[in-house]
């Protein structure tokens, strides 16, 4: 029995049912495969406010870009190939602004009629918005909100209040490192006029204080600790690079402890050199004088002009000569002012642990540990002392020892063999898993639901066609007994009697033949008439 005969014997009702089920299954499979096989969605923006989400969706609808909103309306997804185009398009419109307003506030055309107070407020808002965007773009920071207090200097006031800043950060992970917190404080302080880093307070979304505003002494203390840690890290990295370059990566452990002097010393010296005198100025003076007796006479010739007569007569005279010299010397002197900033190393201690060498075993045997020789250890010690600037006079200590590391025990130093699925490292594993799961579900539905259902419909049609036999026609028996077969009389009358025939699959079972024989024995005349009728019809 071929497939066409099965369809014909199934009947129109079962045939239409089979076609309907096949159409529904095909539609479901096509939808599932098309849904999974289509271009995946990628995140466009996350953490967008409701007001801006409405503006973004309107802009995407106007550009005929399909989108999908997920995660309680806070994230919007578009197809992966249109992510960059959508971001560029929305950025041209200033979307999203992440809840803050930057310097675009001054792009509004009604700024001409604003007062000085309004312009100052807008400038403060713009500065806070720009700082919030910059901090929110850092790694580990989801969003940020900045509050600035920039007091104005009062008229005729000598002292002005110092600016302060408060920052609330929403983190993407548990916490930020101390270096990242200092970077945020310095970033805000550098972008705000007159603001110092120790007057910036940082709090996370849970209310945990990350950095508090500090006075001068507290700020100096934090700066001292940061400088000491930075110095120790710098020396540790230097020693680690040198030692690991010789013994191998991961075969050295370095610890550095630096005792530092952070005292700021100002010293002024003035030195005089008596041997270095120089003549600065010389002053010489001379004085000459005469002293004696002189006689004066009153005569008439003395009153006559141009008289040549002597009017006086000189007596004895004394001469007096006096000279003096003053020399000024300048003694050379040196004035020296020296200011020593803090941060000098007073004492340095360096400890280095070096792992030994591992010798691979023959024919897959376990590797053996071999300690390093004294010559190698002395060479490493000399390199470490030269790298850290070893100074024995100030009490520096450098210890380089050879020890077997616990995490590099024999047999564990070999690299792990590549796994079976290492080639999937660059593939979208979740995408592959979704496709495989969909195919498995489709196959399971086909074999365990669709196939039994179609087979049952086909078998039902075949059984219905084979379960009926031609009716026996003949006259009714005289006795009218309730036989198992309906034997109509010659007049065409039909009795309500049936032959119970078992399932016929190409041959008649022995029990059915036996029942027919019993009917023929009980009604021989009627049986003969039925057979004659069959022969006449043939």
Coordinates of C-alpha atoms in Angstrom, one line a residue:
X1 CA 0.0 0.0 0.0
X2 CA 1.7 3.2 -1.2
X3 CA 1.4 6.7 0.3
X4 CA -1.3 7.8 -2.2
X5 CA -3.6 4.9 -1.2
X6 CA -3.1 5.8 2.4
X7 CA -4.1 9.4 1.8
X8 CA -7.2 8.3 -0.2
X9 CA -8.3 5.8 2.5
X10 CA -7.6 8.4 5.3
X11 CA -10.6 10.4 4.2
X12 CA -11.0 14.2 3.7
X13 CA -11.4 14.9 7.4
X14 CA -8.2 13.3 8.5
X15 CA -6.4 14.6 5.4
X16 CA -7.4 18.2 6.3
X17 CA -6.4 17.7 9.9
X18 CA -3.0 16.4 8.8
X19 CA -2.4 19.4 6.5
X20 CA -3.4 21.8 9.2
X21 CA -1.1 20.3 11.8
X22 CA 1.8 20.3 9.3
X23 CA 1.1 24.0 8.4
X24 CA 1.1 25.0 12.1
X25 CA 4.3 23.1 12.8
X26 CA 6.0 24.6 9.8
X27 CA 5.0 28.1 10.8
X28 CA 6.3 27.5 14.4
X29 CA 9.6 26.2 13.1
X30 CA 10.0 29.0 10.6
X31 CA 9.3 31.6 13.2
X32 CA 11.7 30.0 15.6
X33 CA 14.5 29.7 13.1
X34 CA 13.9 33.2 11.7
X35 CA 13.9 34.6 15.2
X36 CA 17.2 33.0 16.2
X37 CA 18.8 33.3 12.8
X38 CA 18.1 37.0 12.4
X39 CA 20.6 39.7 13.2
X40 CA 21.1 39.9 17.0
X41 CA 20.4 43.0 19.1
X42 CA 23.1 45.1 20.7
X43 CA 23.0 47.6 23.5
X44 CA 22.6 51.2 22.4
X45 CA 22.3 53.0 25.7
X46 CA 21.8 51.9 29.3
X47 CA 20.6 53.7 32.4
X48 CA 18.6 56.3 30.4
X49 CA 16.0 58.4 32.1
X50 CA 12.3 58.1 31.1
X51 CA 12.1 61.6 29.6
X52 CA 15.2 61.0 27.4
X53 CA 14.0 57.5 26.5
X54 CA 10.9 58.9 24.9
X55 CA 13.0 61.4 22.9
X56 CA 15.4 58.6 21.8
X57 CA 12.6 56.3 20.7
X58 CA 10.9 59.0 18.7
X59 CA 14.1 59.8 16.9
X60 CA 14.7 56.1 16.1
X61 CA 11.2 55.7 14.8
X62 CA 11.7 58.7 12.5
X63 CA 14.9 57.1 11.2
X64 CA 13.2 53.7 10.6
X65 CA 15.5 52.0 13.0
X66 CA 13.9 49.0 14.9
X67 CA 14.5 49.0 18.6
X68 CA 13.7 47.1 21.7
X69 CA 13.4 48.3 25.3
X70 CA 14.6 46.0 28.0
X71 CA 15.5 45.9 31.7
X72 CA 12.5 47.8 33.1
X73 CA 12.7 50.5 30.4
X74 CA 16.2 51.6 31.3
X75 CA 18.1 50.1 28.3
X76 CA 17.4 50.3 24.6
X77 CA 18.7 47.8 22.1
X78 CA 19.0 48.0 18.3
X79 CA 20.4 45.7 15.6
X80 CA 24.1 45.3 15.9
X81 CA 24.8 46.7 12.4
X82 CA 23.0 50.0 13.3
X83 CA 24.5 50.7 16.7
X84 CA 27.2 53.2 15.6
X85 CA 24.9 55.0 13.1
X86 CA 22.2 55.4 15.8
X87 CA 24.7 56.7 18.3
X88 CA 26.1 59.2 15.9
X89 CA 22.6 60.4 14.9
X90 CA 21.5 60.8 18.5
X91 CA 24.8 62.5 19.6
X92 CA 24.1 65.1 17.0
X93 CA 20.9 65.9 18.8
X94 CA 22.6 65.8 22.3
X95 CA 21.0 62.6 23.3
X96 CA 21.4 61.1 25.8
X97 CA 22.5 63.9 28.1
X98 CA 22.7 61.4 31.0
X99 CA 20.6 63.7 33.2
X100 CA 23.1 66.5 33.1
X101 CA 23.4 69.7 31.1
X102 CA 26.8 70.8 29.8
X103 CA 28.0 73.9 28.0
X104 CA 25.2 73.4 25.4
X105 CA 23.1 75.5 27.8
X106 CA 24.7 78.6 26.3
X107 CA 23.5 77.6 22.8
X108 CA 20.0 78.8 23.6
X109 CA 19.1 82.0 21.7
X110 CA 17.5 83.8 24.7
X111 CA 20.8 84.3 26.5
X112 CA 20.9 88.0 25.5
X113 CA 18.4 89.1 28.1
X114 CA 19.8 87.2 31.0
X115 CA 21.1 88.9 34.1
X116 CA 24.6 88.4 35.5
X117 CA 23.2 86.2 38.3
X118 CA 21.5 83.9 35.7
X119 CA 24.7 83.7 33.7
X120 CA 26.7 82.7 36.7
X121 CA 24.1 80.0 37.6
X122 CA 24.2 78.7 34.1
X123 CA 28.0 78.6 34.1
X124 CA 27.9 76.6 37.4
X125 CA 25.4 74.2 36.0
X126 CA 27.4 73.7 32.8
X127 CA 30.6 73.1 34.8
X128 CA 28.9 70.5 37.0
X129 CA 27.3 68.8 34.0
X130 CA 30.6 68.5 32.1
X131 CA 32.4 67.1 35.2
X132 CA 29.6 64.6 35.7
X133 CA 29.9 63.4 32.1
X134 CA 33.7 63.1 32.4
X135 CA 33.6 61.1 35.7
X136 CA 30.8 58.9 34.3
X137 CA 33.0 58.0 31.3
X138 CA 35.7 56.4 33.6
X139 CA 36.0 52.7 34.0
X140 CA 34.0 51.3 36.9
X141 CA 31.8 54.4 37.2
X142 CA 28.2 54.1 36.0
X143 CA 27.1 57.7 36.7
X144 CA 28.1 60.7 38.7
X145 CA 26.6 63.8 40.1
X146 CA 28.8 66.8 41.0
X147 CA 27.9 69.7 43.3
X148 CA 30.2 72.8 43.3
X149 CA 30.3 75.6 45.8
X150 CA 32.1 78.6 44.3
X151 CA 31.7 81.5 46.7
X152 CA 31.9 85.0 45.3
X153 CA 34.4 87.4 46.9
X154 CA 32.6 90.2 48.7
X155 CA 33.4 93.8 48.0
X156 CA 36.0 95.3 50.3
X157 CA 36.8 91.9 51.7
X158 CA 40.3 90.8 52.2
X159 CA 39.8 87.1 52.6
X160 CA 37.7 84.9 50.3
X161 CA 36.1 81.6 51.1
X162 CA 37.7 78.5 49.5
X163 CA 35.6 76.6 46.9
X164 CA 34.4 73.1 47.8
X165 CA 33.0 70.1 45.8
X166 CA 30.8 67.1 46.6
X167 CA 30.6 64.1 44.2
X168 CA 28.1 61.2 44.3
X169 CA 29.2 58.2 42.3
X170 CA 27.2 55.1 41.2
X171 CA 29.6 52.3 40.7
X172 CA 29.6 49.4 38.2
X173 CA 31.5 47.1 40.6
X174 CA 32.1 46.8 44.3
X175 CA 34.5 49.6 44.9
X176 CA 37.2 51.9 43.3
X177 CA 40.9 51.7 44.1
X178 CA 42.6 54.5 46.1
X179 CA 44.4 55.6 43.0
X180 CA 41.1 56.0 41.1
X181 CA 39.6 58.0 43.9
X182 CA 42.7 60.3 44.0
X183 CA 42.4 60.7 40.2
X184 CA 38.8 61.8 40.4
X185 CA 39.6 64.4 43.1
X186 CA 42.5 65.8 41.1
X187 CA 40.4 65.9 38.0
X188 CA 37.7 67.9 39.7
X189 CA 40.2 70.2 41.4
X190 CA 42.1 70.9 38.2
X191 CA 38.9 71.8 36.3
X192 CA 37.5 74.1 38.9
X193 CA 39.1 77.5 39.6
X194 CA 40.6 77.9 43.0
X195 CA 39.6 74.4 44.2
X196 CA 42.2 72.2 45.9
X197 CA 42.0 68.4 45.9
X198 CA 41.8 68.1 49.7
X199 CA 38.5 70.0 49.6
X200 CA 36.6 67.5 47.5
X201 CA 34.3 64.9 49.1
X202 CA 33.4 61.7 47.2
X203 CA 30.5 59.4 48.2
X204 CA 29.1 56.3 46.5
X205 CA 25.5 55.4 45.9
X206 CA 25.3 53.4 49.2
X207 CA 26.4 56.4 51.3
X208 CA 29.9 55.1 51.8
X209 CA 32.5 57.8 52.1
X210 CA 35.3 57.3 49.6
X211 CA 37.2 60.6 50.2
X212 CA 36.5 63.3 52.8
X213 CA 37.4 67.0 52.7
X214 CA 40.5 67.5 54.8
X215 CA 42.3 70.3 56.5
X216 CA 45.9 71.1 55.8
X217 CA 47.4 68.6 58.2
X218 CA 45.2 65.8 57.1
X219 CA 46.0 66.5 53.5
X220 CA 49.7 66.5 54.2
X221 CA 49.4 63.1 56.0
X222 CA 47.6 61.5 53.1
X223 CA 50.1 62.9 50.7
X224 CA 53.0 61.5 52.7
X225 CA 51.4 58.0 52.7
X226 CA 50.8 58.2 49.0
X227 CA 54.3 59.2 48.3
X228 CA 55.8 56.4 50.5
X229 CA 53.6 53.8 48.8
X230 CA 54.5 55.1 45.3
X231 CA 58.2 55.0 46.2
X232 CA 58.0 51.4 47.5
X233 CA 56.0 50.3 44.4
X234 CA 58.5 51.9 42.1
X235 CA 61.5 50.1 43.7
X236 CA 59.5 46.8 43.8
X237 CA 58.7 47.0 40.1
X238 CA 62.4 47.8 39.3
X239 CA 63.7 44.9 41.2
X240 CA 61.0 42.5 39.9
X241 CA 61.8 43.4 36.3
X242 CA 65.5 42.7 36.7
X243 CA 65.2 39.5 38.7
X244 CA 62.4 37.9 36.6
X245 CA 64.3 38.7 33.5
X246 CA 66.9 36.2 34.8
X247 CA 65.0 33.6 36.7
X248 CA 61.8 33.6 34.6
X249 CA 58.3 35.1 35.0
X250 CA 56.7 34.3 38.3
X251 CA 59.9 32.9 39.9
X252 CA 60.6 36.0 42.1
X253 CA 58.8 37.6 45.0
X254 CA 59.9 41.1 46.1
X255 CA 59.0 43.1 49.1
X256 CA 60.3 46.7 49.8
X257 CA 60.1 48.7 53.0
X258 CA 61.3 52.3 52.9
X259 CA 61.9 54.5 56.0
X260 CA 61.5 58.0 54.6
X261 CA 62.0 61.5 56.0
X262 CA 59.3 63.9 55.0
X263 CA 60.6 66.9 57.1
X264 CA 60.9 70.1 55.1
X265 CA 64.1 71.9 56.2
X266 CA 65.0 75.5 55.3
X267 CA 68.7 76.5 56.1
X268 CA 70.5 79.8 55.6
X269 CA 74.3 80.1 55.9
X270 CA 76.5 83.2 55.8
X271 CA 80.3 82.7 55.5
X272 CA 83.0 85.3 55.8
X273 CA 86.5 84.8 54.3
X274 CA 89.2 86.9 56.0
X275 CA 91.7 86.1 53.3
X276 CA 89.5 87.4 50.6
X277 CA 89.4 91.1 51.6
X278 CA 89.2 93.7 48.9
X279 CA 89.9 97.5 49.1
X280 CA 86.5 99.1 48.7
X281 CA 87.5 102.8 49.0
X282 CA 90.5 105.1 49.9
X283 CA 90.3 108.6 51.3
X284 CA 93.4 110.9 51.6
X285 CA 93.5 114.5 53.2
X286 CA 96.4 117.0 53.6
X287 CA 96.4 120.2 55.7
X288 CA 99.0 123.0 55.8
X289 CA 99.1 126.0 58.1
X290 CA 101.3 129.0 59.2
X291 CA 101.3 131.0 62.4
X292 CA 103.4 134.1 63.6
X293 CA 103.5 137.9 64.8
X294 CA 102.8 140.8 62.5
X295 CA 103.2 144.7 63.3
X296 CA 100.7 147.0 61.9
X297 CA 101.3 150.9 61.7
X298 CA 98.8 153.6 60.9
X299 CA 100.4 156.1 58.4
X300 CA 99.1 158.5 55.8
X301 CA 100.5 156.4 53.0
X302 CA 98.4 153.5 53.9
X303 CA 95.4 155.5 52.9
X304 CA 96.8 156.5 49.5
X305 CA 95.8 154.2 46.6
X306 CA 98.7 152.4 44.9
X307 CA 101.0 153.3 47.6
X308 CA 104.2 151.3 47.6
X309 CA 105.1 152.0 51.0
X310 CA 105.0 149.1 53.4
X311 CA 102.2 149.4 55.9
X312 CA 103.3 146.5 58.0
X313 CA 106.4 144.8 59.3
X314 CA 106.4 141.0 59.6
X315 CA 107.6 139.3 62.7
X316 CA 108.5 135.6 63.4
X317 CA 106.2 132.9 61.7
X318 CA 105.6 129.0 62.3
X319 CA 104.5 126.5 59.5
X320 CA 102.2 123.4 60.3
X321 CA 101.7 120.5 57.8
X322 CA 99.2 117.6 58.4
X323 CA 98.1 114.7 56.2
X324 CA 95.7 111.6 56.7
X325 CA 94.6 108.6 54.6
X326 CA 91.5 106.3 55.2
X327 CA 91.3 102.9 53.5
X328 CA 88.0 100.8 53.6
X329 CA 88.3 97.1 53.0
X330 CA 85.4 94.7 52.1
X331 CA 85.6 91.2 53.4
X332 CA 84.1 88.5 51.1
X333 CA 81.1 86.6 52.5
X334 CA 78.8 83.9 51.1
X335 CA 75.1 83.7 52.0
X336 CA 73.4 80.3 51.1
X337 CA 69.8 79.5 51.6
X338 CA 68.9 75.8 51.2
X339 CA 65.4 74.3 51.3
X340 CA 65.2 70.5 51.5
X341 CA 61.8 69.1 50.6
X342 CA 60.6 65.9 52.4
X343 CA 60.7 62.5 50.8
X344 CA 64.3 61.4 51.4
X345 CA 65.0 57.8 52.0
X346 CA 66.6 57.3 55.4
X347 CA 66.8 53.5 55.4
X348 CA 65.8 50.9 52.8
X349 CA 65.0 47.2 53.3
X350 CA 64.6 44.9 50.3
X351 CA 63.7 41.2 50.5
X352 CA 63.8 39.0 47.4
X353 CA 62.8 35.3 47.3
X354 CA 63.9 33.4 44.2
X355 CA 62.6 30.1 43.1
X356 CA 64.9 27.3 42.0
X357 CA 65.0 25.8 38.5
X358 CA 62.8 22.9 37.5
X359 CA 64.4 20.1 35.5
X360 CA 61.9 18.1 33.3
X361 CA 61.9 14.4 33.9
X362 CA 62.7 11.8 31.2
X363 CA 59.9 10.1 29.3
X364 CA 57.0 11.8 31.1
X365 CA 58.5 11.6 34.6
X366 CA 57.9 14.3 37.2
X367 CA 60.2 17.3 37.1
X368 CA 62.8 17.7 39.8
X369 CA 63.6 20.8 41.7
X370 CA 67.2 22.1 41.6
X371 CA 68.3 25.0 43.9
X372 CA 70.3 27.8 42.5
X373 CA 74.1 27.9 43.0
X374 CA 75.9 30.4 45.3
X375 CA 77.4 32.1 42.3
X376 CA 73.9 32.8 40.8
X377 CA 72.6 34.1 44.2
X378 CA 75.6 36.5 44.6
X379 CA 75.1 37.8 41.1
X380 CA 71.4 38.4 41.8
X381 CA 72.3 40.2 45.1
X382 CA 74.7 42.5 43.3
X383 CA 72.1 43.4 40.7
X384 CA 69.4 44.1 43.3
X385 CA 71.8 46.3 45.3
X386 CA 72.7 48.3 42.2
X387 CA 69.1 48.7 41.2
X388 CA 67.9 50.0 44.6
X389 CA 70.9 52.3 45.2
X390 CA 72.2 50.4 48.2
X391 CA 74.0 52.6 50.8
X392 CA 75.6 50.8 53.6
X393 CA 76.2 54.0 55.6
X394 CA 72.6 54.8 56.0
X395 CA 71.8 51.2 57.1
X396 CA 70.3 49.7 54.0
X397 CA 69.7 45.9 53.9
X398 CA 69.2 43.7 50.9
X399 CA 68.4 40.0 51.3
X400 CA 68.2 37.6 48.4
X401 CA 67.4 34.0 49.3
X402 CA 66.6 30.9 47.3
X403 CA 63.4 29.0 48.2
X404 CA 61.0 26.6 46.5
X405 CA 57.7 28.2 45.8
X406 CA 54.6 26.3 47.0
X407 CA 52.5 27.4 44.0
X408 CA 55.1 26.1 41.6
X409 CA 55.6 22.6 43.0
X410 CA 57.2 19.9 40.8
X411 CA 54.8 18.8 38.1
X412 CA 52.7 21.9 38.2
X413 CA 54.9 24.2 36.2
X414 CA 53.9 22.8 32.8
X415 CA 51.3 24.6 30.9
X416 CA 47.8 23.2 30.7
X417 CA 46.9 21.5 27.5
X418 CA 44.5 23.2 25.2
X419 CA 40.9 22.2 25.8
X420 CA 38.5 20.8 23.3
X421 CA 36.5 24.0 23.0
X422 CA 39.4 26.5 23.0
X423 CA 38.7 27.3 19.4
X424 CA 35.4 28.8 20.4
X425 CA 37.2 31.6 22.3
X426 CA 36.5 34.2 19.6
X427 CA 33.0 33.0 18.7
X428 CA 29.7 33.9 20.2
X429 CA 29.1 30.9 22.4
X430 CA 25.7 31.9 23.6
X431 CA 24.5 32.4 20.1
X432 CA 25.6 28.9 19.1
X433 CA 23.9 27.5 22.2
X434 CA 20.6 29.2 21.3
X435 CA 20.7 27.8 17.7
X436 CA 21.6 24.2 18.9
X437 CA 18.8 24.3 21.5
X438 CA 16.3 25.5 18.9
X439 CA 17.3 22.7 16.5
X440 CA 17.0 20.1 19.3
X441 CA 13.6 21.3 20.3
X442 CA 12.4 21.3 16.7
X443 CA 13.6 17.7 16.1
X444 CA 12.1 16.5 19.4
X445 CA 8.7 18.1 18.5
X446 CA 8.9 16.5 15.0
X447 CA 9.7 12.9 16.2
X448 CA 7.8 12.8 19.5
X449 CA 4.7 14.8 18.6
X450 CA 4.2 15.3 14.9
X451 CA 5.3 11.9 13.7
X452 CA 3.1 9.9 16.2
X453 CA 0.1 12.1 15.4
X454 CA 0.4 11.8 11.6
X455 CA 1.0 8.0 12.0
X456 CA -2.1 7.7 14.1
X457 CA -4.2 9.5 11.6
X458 CA -2.9 7.3 8.7
X459 CA -3.4 4.1 10.6
X460 CA -6.9 5.2 11.6
X461 CA -7.8 5.7 7.9
X462 CA -6.4 2.4 6.9
X463 CA -8.2 0.5 9.7
X464 CA -11.5 2.2 8.8
X465 CA -11.1 1.1 5.2
X466 CA -10.1 -2.5 6.0
X467 CA -12.5 -3.1 8.9
X468 CA -15.6 -3.3 6.8
X469 CA -16.6 -6.3 4.5
X470 CA -19.4 -6.5 1.9
X471 CA -22.8 -7.1 3.4
X472 CA -24.2 -10.5 2.9
X473 CA -27.6 -10.4 1.1
X474 CA -30.2 -13.1 1.1
X475 CA -33.6 -14.0 2.4
X476 CA -34.2 -14.1 6.0
X477 CA -34.2 -17.5 7.6
X478 CA -37.5 -19.1 8.4
X479 CA -36.6 -19.7 12.0
X480 CA -35.6 -16.0 12.5
X481 CA -32.9 -17.0 14.9
X482 CA -30.4 -14.5 16.1
X483 CA -27.4 -15.6 14.0
X484 CA -24.2 -13.7 13.8
X485 CA -24.7 -12.9 10.1
X486 CA -27.4 -11.0 8.3
X487 CA -28.8 -13.1 5.6
X488 CA -31.3 -11.3 3.4
X489 CA -34.0 -13.4 1.6
X490 CA -34.7 -13.6 -2.0
X491 CA -37.1 -10.7 -1.7
X492 CA -34.3 -8.4 -0.7
X493 CA -35.3 -8.3 2.9
X494 CA -32.3 -7.8 5.3
X495 CA -32.0 -9.2 8.8
X496 CA -30.1 -7.4 11.6
X497 CA -27.4 -9.9 12.1
X498 CA -23.6 -9.3 11.7
X499 CA -20.6 -11.4 11.3
X500 CA -18.0 -10.7 13.9
X501 CA -14.8 -10.7 11.9
X502 CA -11.5 -10.0 13.5
X503 CA -9.0 -7.6 12.1
X504 CA -8.1 -8.6 8.5
X505 CA -4.5 -7.8 7.4
X506 CA -4.3 -9.5 4.0
X507 CA -5.7 -12.8 5.2
X508 CA -8.7 -14.2 7.0
X509 CA -8.1 -15.7 10.4
X510 CA -9.1 -19.2 11.3
X511 CA -11.7 -18.1 13.8
X512 CA -13.5 -15.9 11.2
X513 CA -13.5 -18.7 8.7
X514 CA -15.0 -21.1 11.4
X515 CA -17.8 -18.6 12.1
X516 CA -18.7 -18.3 8.4
X517 CA -18.7 -22.1 8.2
X518 CA -21.1 -22.4 11.1
X519 CA -23.5 -19.9 9.5
X520 CA -23.4 -21.9 6.3
X521 CA -24.2 -25.1 8.2
X522 CA -27.1 -23.6 10.0
X523 CA -28.6 -21.9 6.9
X524 CA -27.6 -23.9 3.9
X525 CA -30.4 -22.7 1.6
X526 CA -29.9 -19.1 2.3
X527 CA -26.1 -19.5 1.8
X528 CA -26.7 -21.1 -1.6
X529 CA -28.9 -18.2 -2.7
X530 CA -26.2 -15.7 -1.6
X531 CA -23.5 -17.5 -3.5
X532 CA -25.8 -17.6 -6.6
X533 CA -26.3 -13.9 -6.3
X534 CA -22.6 -13.2 -6.1
X535 CA -22.0 -15.3 -9.2
X536 CA -24.8 -13.4 -11.1
X537 CA -23.4 -10.0 -10.1
X538 CA -19.9 -11.1 -11.1

